[in-house]
Every structure is written in structure tokens, then in C-alpha cells.
Short mmCIF file of C-alpha atoms in Angstrom, two decimals:
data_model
loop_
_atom_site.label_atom_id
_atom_site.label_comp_id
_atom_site.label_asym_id
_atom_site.label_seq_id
_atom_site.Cartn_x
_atom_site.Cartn_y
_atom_site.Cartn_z
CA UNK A 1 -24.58 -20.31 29.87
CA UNK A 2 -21.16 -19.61 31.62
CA UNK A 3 -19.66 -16.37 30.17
CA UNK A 4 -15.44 -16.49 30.40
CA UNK A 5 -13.33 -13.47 30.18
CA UNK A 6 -10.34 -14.24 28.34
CA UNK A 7 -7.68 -11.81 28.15
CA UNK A 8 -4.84 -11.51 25.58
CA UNK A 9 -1.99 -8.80 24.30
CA UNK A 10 -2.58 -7.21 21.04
CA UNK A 11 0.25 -7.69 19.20
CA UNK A 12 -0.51 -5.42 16.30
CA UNK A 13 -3.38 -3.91 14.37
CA UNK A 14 -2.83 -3.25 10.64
CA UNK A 15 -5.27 -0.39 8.70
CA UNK A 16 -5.78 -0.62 4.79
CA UNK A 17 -5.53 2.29 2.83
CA UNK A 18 -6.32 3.16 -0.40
CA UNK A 19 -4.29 4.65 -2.92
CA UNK A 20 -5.92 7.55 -4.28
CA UNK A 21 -7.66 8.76 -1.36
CA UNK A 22 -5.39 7.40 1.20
CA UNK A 23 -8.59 6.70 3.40
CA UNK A 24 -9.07 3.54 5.64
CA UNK A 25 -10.61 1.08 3.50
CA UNK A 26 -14.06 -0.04 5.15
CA UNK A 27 -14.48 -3.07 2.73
CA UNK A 28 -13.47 -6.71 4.15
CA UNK A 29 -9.71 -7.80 3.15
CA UNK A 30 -8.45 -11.27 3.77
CA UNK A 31 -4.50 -11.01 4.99
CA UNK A 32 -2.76 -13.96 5.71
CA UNK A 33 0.55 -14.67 6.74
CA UNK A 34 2.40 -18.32 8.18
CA UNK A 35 1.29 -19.04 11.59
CA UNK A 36 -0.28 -15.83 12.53
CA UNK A 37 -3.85 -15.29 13.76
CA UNK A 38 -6.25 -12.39 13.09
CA UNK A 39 -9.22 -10.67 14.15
CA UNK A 40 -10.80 -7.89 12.21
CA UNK A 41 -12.35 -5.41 14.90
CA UNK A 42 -15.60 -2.45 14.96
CA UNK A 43 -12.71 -0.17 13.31
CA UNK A 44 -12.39 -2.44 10.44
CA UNK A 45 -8.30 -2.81 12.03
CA UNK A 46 -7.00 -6.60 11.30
CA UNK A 47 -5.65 -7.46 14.55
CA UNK A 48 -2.51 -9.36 15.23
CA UNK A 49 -3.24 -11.99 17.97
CA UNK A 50 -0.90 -14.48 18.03
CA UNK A 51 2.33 -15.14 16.04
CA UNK A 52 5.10 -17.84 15.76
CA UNK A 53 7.16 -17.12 19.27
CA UNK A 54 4.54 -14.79 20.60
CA UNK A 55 2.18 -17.11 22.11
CA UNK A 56 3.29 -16.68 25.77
CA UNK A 57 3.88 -12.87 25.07
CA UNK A 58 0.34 -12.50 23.76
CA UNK A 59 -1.78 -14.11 26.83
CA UNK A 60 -0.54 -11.69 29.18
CA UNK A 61 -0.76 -7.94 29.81
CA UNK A 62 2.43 -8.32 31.61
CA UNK A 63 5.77 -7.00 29.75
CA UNK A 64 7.84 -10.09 30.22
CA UNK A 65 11.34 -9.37 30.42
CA UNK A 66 13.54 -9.97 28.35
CA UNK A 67 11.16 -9.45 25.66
CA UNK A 68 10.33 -11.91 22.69
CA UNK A 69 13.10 -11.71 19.68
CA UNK A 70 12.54 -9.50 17.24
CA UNK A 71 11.33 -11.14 14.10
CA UNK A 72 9.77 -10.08 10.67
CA UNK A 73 6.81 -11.89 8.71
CA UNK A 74 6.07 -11.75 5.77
CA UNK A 75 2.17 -11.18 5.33
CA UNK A 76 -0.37 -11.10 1.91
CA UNK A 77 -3.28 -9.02 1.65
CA UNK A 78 -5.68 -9.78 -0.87
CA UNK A 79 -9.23 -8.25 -2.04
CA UNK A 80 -12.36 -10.07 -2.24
CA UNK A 81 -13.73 -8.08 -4.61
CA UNK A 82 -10.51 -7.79 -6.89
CA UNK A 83 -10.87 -4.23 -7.08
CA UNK A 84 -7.29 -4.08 -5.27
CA UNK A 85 -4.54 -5.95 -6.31
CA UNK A 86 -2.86 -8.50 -4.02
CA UNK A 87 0.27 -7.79 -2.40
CA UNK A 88 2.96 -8.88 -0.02
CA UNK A 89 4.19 -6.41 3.53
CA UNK A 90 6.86 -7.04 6.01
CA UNK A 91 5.52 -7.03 10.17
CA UNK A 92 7.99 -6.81 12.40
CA UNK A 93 7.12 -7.80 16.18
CA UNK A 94 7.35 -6.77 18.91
CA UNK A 95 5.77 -3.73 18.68
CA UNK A 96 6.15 -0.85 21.52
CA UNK A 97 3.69 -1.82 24.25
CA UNK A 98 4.79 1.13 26.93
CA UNK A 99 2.47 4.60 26.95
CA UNK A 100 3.79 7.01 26.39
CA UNK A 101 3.42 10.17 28.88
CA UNK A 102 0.25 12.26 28.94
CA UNK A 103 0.10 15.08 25.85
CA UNK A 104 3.36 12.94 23.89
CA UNK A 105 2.38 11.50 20.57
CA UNK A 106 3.03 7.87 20.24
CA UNK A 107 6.02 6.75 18.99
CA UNK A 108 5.72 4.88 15.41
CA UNK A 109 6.40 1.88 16.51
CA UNK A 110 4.05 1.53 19.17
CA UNK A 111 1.15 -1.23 18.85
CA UNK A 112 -1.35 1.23 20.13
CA UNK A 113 -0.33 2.67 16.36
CA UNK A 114 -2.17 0.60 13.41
CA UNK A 115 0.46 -0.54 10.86
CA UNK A 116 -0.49 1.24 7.54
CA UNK A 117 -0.84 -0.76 4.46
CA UNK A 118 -1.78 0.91 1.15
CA UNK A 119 -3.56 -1.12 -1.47
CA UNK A 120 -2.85 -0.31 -5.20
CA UNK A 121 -6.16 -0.31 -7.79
CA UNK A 122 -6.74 -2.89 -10.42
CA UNK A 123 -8.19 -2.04 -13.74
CA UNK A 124 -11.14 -2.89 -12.39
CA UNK A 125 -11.50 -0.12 -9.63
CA UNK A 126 -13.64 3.06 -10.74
CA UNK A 127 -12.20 6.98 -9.95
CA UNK A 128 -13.42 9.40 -7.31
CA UNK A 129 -14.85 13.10 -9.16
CA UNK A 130 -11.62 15.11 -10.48
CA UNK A 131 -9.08 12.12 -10.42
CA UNK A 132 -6.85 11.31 -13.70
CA UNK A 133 -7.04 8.32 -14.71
CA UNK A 134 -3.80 7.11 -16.04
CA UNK A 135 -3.54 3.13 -17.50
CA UNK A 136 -0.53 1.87 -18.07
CA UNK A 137 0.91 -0.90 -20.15
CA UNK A 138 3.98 -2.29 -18.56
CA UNK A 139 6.76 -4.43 -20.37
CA UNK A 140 9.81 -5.65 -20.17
CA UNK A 141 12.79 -5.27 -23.14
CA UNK A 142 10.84 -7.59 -25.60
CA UNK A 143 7.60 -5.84 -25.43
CA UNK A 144 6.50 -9.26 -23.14
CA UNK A 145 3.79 -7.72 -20.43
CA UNK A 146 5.50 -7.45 -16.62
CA UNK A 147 3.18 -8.28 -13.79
CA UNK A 148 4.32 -7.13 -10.25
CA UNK A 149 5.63 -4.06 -11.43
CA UNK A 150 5.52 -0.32 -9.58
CA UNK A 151 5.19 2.64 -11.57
CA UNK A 152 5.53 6.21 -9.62
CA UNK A 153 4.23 9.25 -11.28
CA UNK A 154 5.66 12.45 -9.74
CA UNK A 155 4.93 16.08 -10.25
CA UNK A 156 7.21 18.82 -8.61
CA UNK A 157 4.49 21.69 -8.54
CA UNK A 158 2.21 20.95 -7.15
CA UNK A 159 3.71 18.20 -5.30
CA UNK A 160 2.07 15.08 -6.33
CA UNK A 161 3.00 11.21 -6.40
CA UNK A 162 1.03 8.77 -6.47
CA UNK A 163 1.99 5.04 -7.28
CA UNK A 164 0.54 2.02 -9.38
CA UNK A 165 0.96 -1.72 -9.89
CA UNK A 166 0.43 -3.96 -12.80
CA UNK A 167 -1.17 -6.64 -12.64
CA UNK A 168 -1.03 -10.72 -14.09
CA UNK A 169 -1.25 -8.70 -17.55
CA UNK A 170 0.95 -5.81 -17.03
CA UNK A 171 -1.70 -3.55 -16.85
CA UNK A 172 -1.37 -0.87 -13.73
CA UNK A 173 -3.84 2.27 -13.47
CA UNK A 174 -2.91 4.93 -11.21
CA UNK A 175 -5.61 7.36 -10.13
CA UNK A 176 -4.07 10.75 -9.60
CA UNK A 177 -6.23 13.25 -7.29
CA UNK A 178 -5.45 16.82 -6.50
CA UNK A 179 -4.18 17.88 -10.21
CA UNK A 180 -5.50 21.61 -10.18
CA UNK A 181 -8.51 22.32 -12.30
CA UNK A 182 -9.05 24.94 -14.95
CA UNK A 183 -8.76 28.51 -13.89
CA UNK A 184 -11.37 30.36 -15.78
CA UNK A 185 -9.97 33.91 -14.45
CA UNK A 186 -6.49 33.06 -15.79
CA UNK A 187 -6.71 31.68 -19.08
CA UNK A 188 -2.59 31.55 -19.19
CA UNK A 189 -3.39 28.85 -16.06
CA UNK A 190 -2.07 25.55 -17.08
CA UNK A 191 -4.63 22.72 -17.43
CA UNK A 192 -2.00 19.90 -18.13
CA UNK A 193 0.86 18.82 -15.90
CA UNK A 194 4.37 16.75 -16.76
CA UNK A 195 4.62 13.84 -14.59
CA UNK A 196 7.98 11.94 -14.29
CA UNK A 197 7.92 8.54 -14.43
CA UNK A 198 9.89 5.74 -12.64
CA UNK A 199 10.15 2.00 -12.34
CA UNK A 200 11.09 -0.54 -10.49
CA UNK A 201 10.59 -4.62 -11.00
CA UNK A 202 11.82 -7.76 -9.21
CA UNK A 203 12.12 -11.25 -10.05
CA UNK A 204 10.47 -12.45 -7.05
CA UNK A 205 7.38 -14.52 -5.80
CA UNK A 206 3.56 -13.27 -6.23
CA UNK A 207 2.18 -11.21 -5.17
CA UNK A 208 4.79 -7.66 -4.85
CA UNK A 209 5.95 -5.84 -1.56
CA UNK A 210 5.71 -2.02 -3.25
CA UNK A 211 7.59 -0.55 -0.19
CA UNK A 212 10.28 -2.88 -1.03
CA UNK A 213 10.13 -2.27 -4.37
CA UNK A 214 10.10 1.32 -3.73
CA UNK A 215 13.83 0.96 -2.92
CA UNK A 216 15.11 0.46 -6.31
CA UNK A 217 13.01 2.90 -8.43
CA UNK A 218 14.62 3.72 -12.33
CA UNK A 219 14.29 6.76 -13.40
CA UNK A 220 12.20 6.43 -17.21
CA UNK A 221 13.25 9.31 -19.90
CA UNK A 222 9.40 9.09 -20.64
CA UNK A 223 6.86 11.84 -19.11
CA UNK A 224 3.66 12.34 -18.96
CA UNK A 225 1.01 15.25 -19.95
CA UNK A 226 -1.80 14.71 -17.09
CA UNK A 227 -4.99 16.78 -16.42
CA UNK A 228 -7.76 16.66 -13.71
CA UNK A 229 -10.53 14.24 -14.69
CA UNK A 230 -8.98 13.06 -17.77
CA UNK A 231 -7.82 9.33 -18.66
CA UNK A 232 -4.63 8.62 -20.35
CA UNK A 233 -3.26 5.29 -21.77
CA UNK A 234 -0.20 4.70 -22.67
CA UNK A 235 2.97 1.83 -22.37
CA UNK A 236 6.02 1.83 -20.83
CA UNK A 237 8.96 0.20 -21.42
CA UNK A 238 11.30 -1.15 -18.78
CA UNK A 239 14.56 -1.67 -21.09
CA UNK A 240 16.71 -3.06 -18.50
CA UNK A 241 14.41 -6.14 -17.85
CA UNK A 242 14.08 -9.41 -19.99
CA UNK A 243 11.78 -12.24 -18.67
#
């Protein structure tokens, strides 16, 4: 057997998160985006290893200069499982390859920096100890179900948001951690909290970019009375969209 070191640029690492804990996710996700190439590492990071106009740029440690155009793809990220919903996230490449000096903090940008990506919950996904669970019904003017919609629920003190998305049905769930529990010593302690909600929706291809989405957020008049451990359903209605 003849072993052969190859050697080859990074060109980005991206690190799923999850929504309610904001922890690395550990379990296998399949991304996938036109003409790039992946390889999930020991840290559970998807690596970036080649991309359309990064081929040359990749197979050498050497910063060529000038470097590559900057470009943007457009990558999905899907679970297995279905216990997160698919959705969509922008890349842009290059990343910053130069360290920085000893004792700095690496600049966000840098591809020594994994790209986060947070995954949203489907109905399906089950709540850590303490969470609310909040399940939402999502639809549009005519009471027809939305799918691709994000749903922010917001509370000023403490400071708490957390985000949802609905899926093929219009159904999001949002699990909600860090609500304060009942204070036996002070019975005048609230238990419940007022969440605001907000919207947003766009007529676009399957599955959603939330950050982009995120953008465009409505305000709803609607609230909602929320308290550690405890499951609320409920719909909402986004008035100012007709499929």
C-alpha cells in the first residue's frame, strides 16, 4: 500500500445549532449546495472543500494574490431524522485565511471561525426539562395554512427570543427555555410572561432562509401568556398575506 499526503485549503467549516439550546448539534445533517463539496470532520463541522471558482484556491496553502472573487451560495440543510426542519443559508467565500496576532480574537469572518447555522424544530422534536412549549398554527388572510413562515416570540424582562418555523402544514413549535420558574418565597412572583409576537413570510422557493426572513419581521397585535414547562397552542393570523 502507497500512502499519499494530499493537501488542500479549507474553505469554510459550518456548525449546526439548535434552537432552543443553541448547542452544536452532534446528529448527522446532509447540506447541499450547487457545485460545492463537503466533508463532515471529528467535530461534527461540515467542511467546505471545494466550490465553483475555488478549485485552484483550495489545493494550496498559499494566499494567491489577487484573491478569488467574492461570491455567495446558496446552501440547504436538511435533517435525516426530520426532527429539524429544512432550510436554505447564504455562504459567502472567501473567507479570512490570515491569523490573526497572538492573544487577538479572530475576526468573524475568518475560516478558522465555523459559520453558525441554527436549525428550527419540527412538531416532531421533543423539549428539554423547563422549556415552554408553544405550537403554532400559521395562516395566511383566508385562514389557508402558510408553510415557510418565521414566527419570533420576544419577552422584554427577562430578555428572551426565541424563533420558530412552520412547516408544509403551517404548523411551527417554538421551544422557549429560560422563562423563570415559580418563586415559592414570593407568592406576588409572576409565573406567566407576555410574549410579543412577529411575522414575517415570503413567496419564495422551499425550503426558507430565516436570517433573511428575519429582515422583514411584522409586528402581530396578538401576545402571548407563556410559563416555564407549559405547552400552549394557539393560531396566528398573517392578514397581510393571501396565497
Amino acid at each position: 500500500m502507497i500512502l499519499e499526503r494530499t493537501e488542500s485549503r479549507a474553505l469554510a467549516a459550518i456548525r449546526f445549532l439548535d434552537a432552543e439550546t443553541q448547542r452544536p448539534l452532534t446528529e448527522p445533517i446532509t447540506v447541499a449546495g450547487h457545485g460545492l463539496r463537503f466533508a463532515r470532520n471529528v467535530r461534527g463541522l461540515h467542511v467546505v472543500t471545494d466550490a465553483p471558482g475555488f478549485s485552484d484556491y483550495a489545493a494550496s496553502f498559499e494566499l494567491p494574490d489577487p484573491l478569488p472573487a467574492a461570491a455567495a451560495f446558496t446552501l440547504v440543510a436538511s435533517d435525516p431524522t426530520r426532527h429539524y426542519l429544512a432550510r436554505s443559508f447564504t455562504l459567502e467565500l472567501p473567507r479570512d485565511a490570515t491569523a490573526p496576532p497572538t492573544g487577538q480574537p479572530l475576526p468573524p469572518d475568518s475560516v478558522f471561525r465555523p459559520v453558525d447555522v441554527t436549525l428550527y424544530p419540527s412538531p416532531l422534536m421533543r423539549p428539554s426539562a423547563r422549556s415552554a412549549v408553544v405550537r403554532l398554527r400559521v395562516v395566511d388572510a383566508h385562514d389557508t395554512p402558510l408553510p415557510g413562515a418565521l414566527v419570533s416570540l420576544a419577552l422584554a424582562d427577562p430578555e428572551i427570543t426565541r424563533w420558530g418555523l412552520s412547516n408544509e402544514r403551517g404548523d411551527a413549535l417554538i421551544l422557549v427555555p429560560g422563562i423563570p420558574i415559580a418563586d415559592w418565597g414570593n407568592p406576588e412572583a409572576p409565573v406567566h410572561f407576555t410574549f410579543s409576537l412577529a411575522a414575517a413570510w415570503a413567496a419564495l422557493p422551499q425550503p426558507p432562509d430565516p436570517d433573511a426572513l428575519s429582515q422583514d419581521f411584522h409586528p402581530l397585535s396578538s401576545t402571548l401568556d407563556v410559563a416555564a414547562g407549559e405547552e400552549v397552542t394557539t393560531t396566528i393570523k398573517l392578514d397581510w398575506v393571501e396565497l
